[in-house]
Tab-separated table of C-alpha atoms in Angstrom:
chain	number	residue	atom	x	y	z
A	761	MET	CA	7.028	43.784	-33.312
A	762	LYS	CA	8.361	40.288	-32.515
A	763	SER	CA	10.538	38.390	-34.920
A	764	SER	CA	9.261	35.122	-36.371
A	765	HIS	CA	11.911	33.300	-34.296
A	766	ALA	CA	10.473	34.745	-31.069
A	767	GLY	CA	6.951	33.702	-32.094
A	768	HIS	CA	8.128	30.152	-32.858
A	769	ARG	CA	9.992	30.053	-29.540
A	770	ASP	CA	6.850	31.141	-27.640
A	771	LEU	CA	4.746	28.562	-29.475
A	772	ALA	CA	7.307	25.816	-28.774
A	773	TRP	CA	7.392	26.762	-25.082
A	774	ALA	CA	3.572	26.752	-24.859
A	775	LEU	CA	3.362	23.323	-26.551
A	776	GLN	CA	6.044	21.957	-24.228
A	777	GLN	CA	4.125	23.169	-21.145
A	778	GLN	CA	0.880	21.719	-22.473
A	779	ALA	CA	2.557	18.336	-23.114
A	780	ARG	CA	4.082	18.360	-19.608
A	781	ARG	CA	0.699	19.046	-17.985
A	782	ALA	CA	-0.966	16.307	-20.053
A	783	GLY	CA	1.796	13.863	-19.108
A	784	GLU	CA	1.352	14.597	-15.418
A	785	ARG	CA	-2.297	13.553	-15.669
A	786	ALA	CA	-2.178	10.637	-18.130
A	787	PRO	CA	-0.900	7.200	-17.000
A	788	SER	CA	-0.196	6.324	-20.651
A	789	VAL	CA	2.412	9.098	-20.724
A	790	ARG	CA	3.890	8.960	-17.247
A	791	GLY	CA	3.993	5.137	-16.897
A	792	SER	CA	2.728	3.143	-13.945
A	793	ASP	CA	1.540	4.712	-10.734
A	794	TRP	CA	0.821	3.365	-7.250
A	795	ARG	CA	-1.174	4.470	-4.232
A	796	LEU	CA	-2.518	3.308	-0.886
A	797	ALA	CA	-6.237	2.544	-0.672
A	798	THR	CA	-8.701	0.982	1.749
A	799	VAL	CA	-10.633	-2.104	0.613
A	800	THR	CA	-14.374	-1.356	0.589
A	801	ALA	CA	-15.650	-4.661	-0.882
A	802	VAL	CA	-14.389	-8.167	-1.626
A	803	ASN	CA	-16.120	-9.513	-4.736
A	804	THR	CA	-17.039	-13.154	-5.395
A	805	ASP	CA	-14.729	-13.326	-8.430
A	806	GLY	CA	-11.638	-12.562	-6.306
A	807	THR	CA	-11.433	-8.884	-7.211
A	808	ILE	CA	-11.749	-6.048	-4.721
A	809	ASP	CA	-13.176	-2.536	-4.678
A	810	ALA	CA	-11.131	0.179	-2.982
A	811	ASP	CA	-11.635	3.927	-2.614
A	812	GLY	CA	-14.186	4.122	-5.446
A	813	ILE	CA	-12.188	1.923	-7.857
A	814	GLU	CA	-14.086	-1.254	-8.774
A	815	ASP	CA	-13.039	-4.769	-9.813
A	816	ILE	CA	-9.334	-4.525	-8.985
A	817	ARG	CA	-7.456	-7.770	-9.644
A	818	CYS	CA	-5.228	-9.064	-6.836
A	819	LEU	CA	-1.834	-10.742	-6.883
A	820	GLU	CA	-1.785	-14.395	-5.821
A	821	THR	CA	0.082	-13.433	-2.639
A	822	TYR	CA	-2.953	-11.417	-1.460
A	823	ALA	CA	-5.201	-14.450	-1.160
A	824	LEU	CA	-7.334	-13.376	1.805
A	825	PRO	CA	-8.512	-9.802	1.209
A	826	ALA	CA	-10.748	-8.221	3.834
A	827	VAL	CA	-12.800	-5.034	3.958
A	828	GLY	CA	-10.781	-2.419	5.816
A	829	ASP	CA	-7.366	-3.658	4.661
A	830	VAL	CA	-4.991	-0.880	3.626
A	831	VAL	CA	-3.547	-2.098	0.309
A	832	ILE	CA	-1.043	-1.025	-2.323
A	833	LEU	CA	-2.598	-0.432	-5.754
A	834	ASP	CA	-0.689	-0.133	-9.026
A	835	GLN	CA	-2.065	1.434	-12.188
A	836	ASN	CA	-0.402	0.519	-15.469
A	837	SER	CA	-0.016	2.751	-18.505
A	838	MET	CA	-3.348	1.475	-19.893
A	839	GLY	CA	-5.174	2.633	-16.754
A	840	ASN	CA	-5.779	-0.891	-15.357
A	841	TRP	CA	-5.517	-1.391	-11.586
A	842	LEU	CA	-3.763	-4.229	-9.717
A	843	CYS	CA	-3.681	-4.830	-5.959
A	844	ARG	CA	-0.235	-5.877	-4.744
A	845	GLY	CA	-1.502	-6.725	-1.248
A	846	ARG	CA	-1.772	-5.313	2.219
A	847	ALA	CA	0.578	-2.627	3.435
A	848	ALA	CA	2.464	-3.570	6.597
A	849	THR	CA	0.094	-1.772	8.944
A	850	THR	CA	-0.434	-4.401	11.621
A	851	SER	CA	0.075	-3.302	15.185
A	852	GLY	CA	1.957	-6.504	15.956
A	853	TRP	CA	0.927	-9.065	18.539
A	854	THR	CA	-2.035	-8.225	20.775
A	855	ASN	CA	-2.309	-9.879	24.188
A	856	LEU	CA	-5.431	-11.953	24.825
A	857	THR	CA	-7.575	-11.144	27.849
A	858	LEU	CA	-7.648	-14.420	29.758
A	859	ALA	CA	-10.599	-15.720	31.751
A	860	ALA	CA	-10.506	-15.351	35.531
A	861	GLY	CA	-8.191	-17.918	37.105
A	862	PHE	CA	-5.749	-18.107	34.162
A	863	GLN	CA	-2.355	-16.537	33.458
A	864	ASN	CA	0.938	-17.062	31.659
A	865	PRO	CA	2.594	-19.997	33.471
A	866	GLY	CA	5.934	-18.175	33.666
A	867	HIS	CA	7.461	-19.530	30.451
A	868	GLY	CA	6.825	-19.117	26.730
A	869	TYR	CA	5.163	-16.127	25.097
A	870	THR	CA	2.247	-14.316	26.699
A	871	ALA	CA	-0.984	-15.563	25.063
A	872	SER	CA	-1.545	-13.251	22.085
A	873	TYR	CA	-2.803	-13.019	18.501
A	874	LEU	CA	-1.724	-11.367	15.255
A	875	ARG	CA	-4.156	-10.462	12.480
A	876	GLU	CA	-2.935	-10.452	8.869
A	877	GLY	CA	-5.928	-9.693	6.663
A	878	ARG	CA	-8.342	-12.573	7.270
A	879	ARG	CA	-5.602	-14.805	8.741
A	880	ILE	CA	-5.251	-15.017	12.546
A	881	TRP	CA	-2.097	-16.358	14.219
A	882	MET	CA	-1.839	-17.259	17.902
A	883	ARG	CA	1.053	-17.889	20.252
A	884	GLY	CA	1.810	-18.148	23.935
A	885	ARG	CA	1.017	-20.335	26.897
A	886	ILE	CA	-1.874	-20.373	29.330
A	887	GLY	CA	-1.970	-21.983	32.758
A	888	PRO	CA	-4.221	-21.776	35.804
A	889	THR	CA	-3.373	-19.505	38.723
A	890	SER	CA	-3.234	-22.741	40.766
A	891	GLY	CA	-3.659	-26.463	40.170
A	892	THR	CA	-4.528	-27.809	36.724
A	893	ILE	CA	-6.832	-26.817	33.852
A	894	ALA	CA	-10.236	-28.499	34.197
A	895	ASP	CA	-11.710	-30.422	31.262
A	896	GLY	CA	-13.793	-28.004	29.141
A	897	ALA	CA	-12.475	-24.925	30.942
A	898	THR	CA	-12.896	-21.563	29.188
A	899	LEU	CA	-9.426	-20.014	28.942
A	900	ALA	CA	-10.432	-16.809	27.126
A	901	THR	CA	-13.108	-15.247	24.923
A	902	LEU	CA	-11.692	-13.760	21.723
A	903	PRO	CA	-12.597	-10.263	20.481
A	904	ALA	CA	-15.455	-10.265	17.932
A	905	ALA	CA	-13.131	-9.102	15.129
A	906	ILE	CA	-11.068	-12.319	15.233
A	907	ARG	CA	-13.708	-14.983	15.874
A	908	PRO	CA	-13.871	-17.847	13.356
A	909	SER	CA	-17.014	-18.313	11.261
A	910	ALA	CA	-17.066	-22.037	12.196
A	911	SER	CA	-15.741	-23.902	15.225
A	912	VAL	CA	-12.084	-24.888	14.862
A	913	ALA	CA	-9.908	-27.252	16.920
A	914	TRP	CA	-6.283	-28.353	17.237
A	915	ALA	CA	-4.086	-30.765	19.168
A	916	VAL	CA	-1.754	-28.461	21.099
A	917	ALA	CA	1.278	-28.949	23.319
A	918	ARG	CA	0.902	-29.176	27.092
A	919	ASP	CA	3.111	-29.972	30.067
A	920	ALA	CA	4.960	-33.256	29.577
A	921	THR	CA	3.343	-35.295	32.372
A	922	VAL	CA	1.693	-37.618	29.813
A	923	VAL	CA	2.605	-39.063	26.425
A	924	PRO	CA	1.625	-37.796	23.948
A	925	ALA	CA	1.855	-34.361	25.554
A	926	THR	CA	-1.145	-32.862	23.719
A	927	VAL	CA	-4.697	-31.738	24.479
A	928	ARG	CA	-7.627	-30.659	22.337
A	929	LEU	CA	-8.034	-26.877	22.084
A	930	GLU	CA	-11.179	-25.454	20.482
A	931	ILE	CA	-12.460	-22.007	19.487
A	932	ASN	CA	-16.168	-21.759	18.728
A	933	THR	CA	-18.003	-19.089	16.731
A	934	ALA	CA	-18.671	-17.082	19.917
A	935	GLY	CA	-14.889	-16.827	20.358
A	936	VAL	CA	-14.772	-19.106	23.406
A	937	LEU	CA	-11.330	-20.750	23.731
A	938	ARG	CA	-11.569	-24.087	25.590
A	939	THR	CA	-9.359	-27.062	26.267
A	940	TYR	CA	-10.488	-30.687	26.586
A	941	GLN	CA	-8.618	-33.453	28.433
A	942	SER	CA	-10.713	-35.846	30.520
A	943	SER	CA	-7.839	-37.290	32.575
A	944	ASN	CA	-4.278	-36.276	33.467
A	945	LEU	CA	-5.286	-32.610	33.429
A	946	PRO	CA	-2.643	-30.178	32.101
A	947	SER	CA	-0.888	-27.490	34.138
A	948	TRP	CA	-0.476	-25.365	30.970
A	949	VAL	CA	-1.330	-25.426	27.250
A	950	SER	CA	0.361	-23.797	24.268
A	951	LEU	CA	-1.230	-21.660	21.545
A	952	ASP	CA	1.959	-21.682	19.438
A	953	GLY	CA	1.285	-22.433	15.774
A	954	ILE	CA	-2.503	-21.980	15.860
A	955	SER	CA	-3.769	-20.303	12.698
A	956	TYR	CA	-7.202	-19.909	11.119
A	957	THR	CA	-9.147	-17.588	8.821
A	958	ILE	CA	-12.070	-15.348	9.692
């Protein structure tokens, strides 16, 4: 027969194990928790849904959420979820496929883009394989995933044969990248600094 001390010891051990198991499952006991999740919906109120969790609030730094983003979620001790933002999962810069008759002019970055959520960044230079770039020439057609929802345009740098050394560069909703300069045609144009949202 066991002594009363042994019985108390067994009971104490069993209670300790039960408390440990409960603490492993309950955020209110273990404190905050985080995980990676994939955004499945962007709601009109600025919240997101991810991996079956609905209405997750986002930090101000994650201003352009997009479906498919891999994000970092925190859960506080009350069980509430907060999205810290995208995980650094970008593949880096992706080269653009240029239209026939165009290439890198031999200086500057190769024409490329970087996607960060809904934000697209562009860089690089484009020139013709010979001569100058005709007014309204199509330099490239962007992949469907990075096309703007409305036509966008910029004044971009060009060769310095005229002052000011800029031309109009436009991307339409079909992803067609064109340059416009009716006289003093450029021998190259720059994409450096172009940014827009999709």
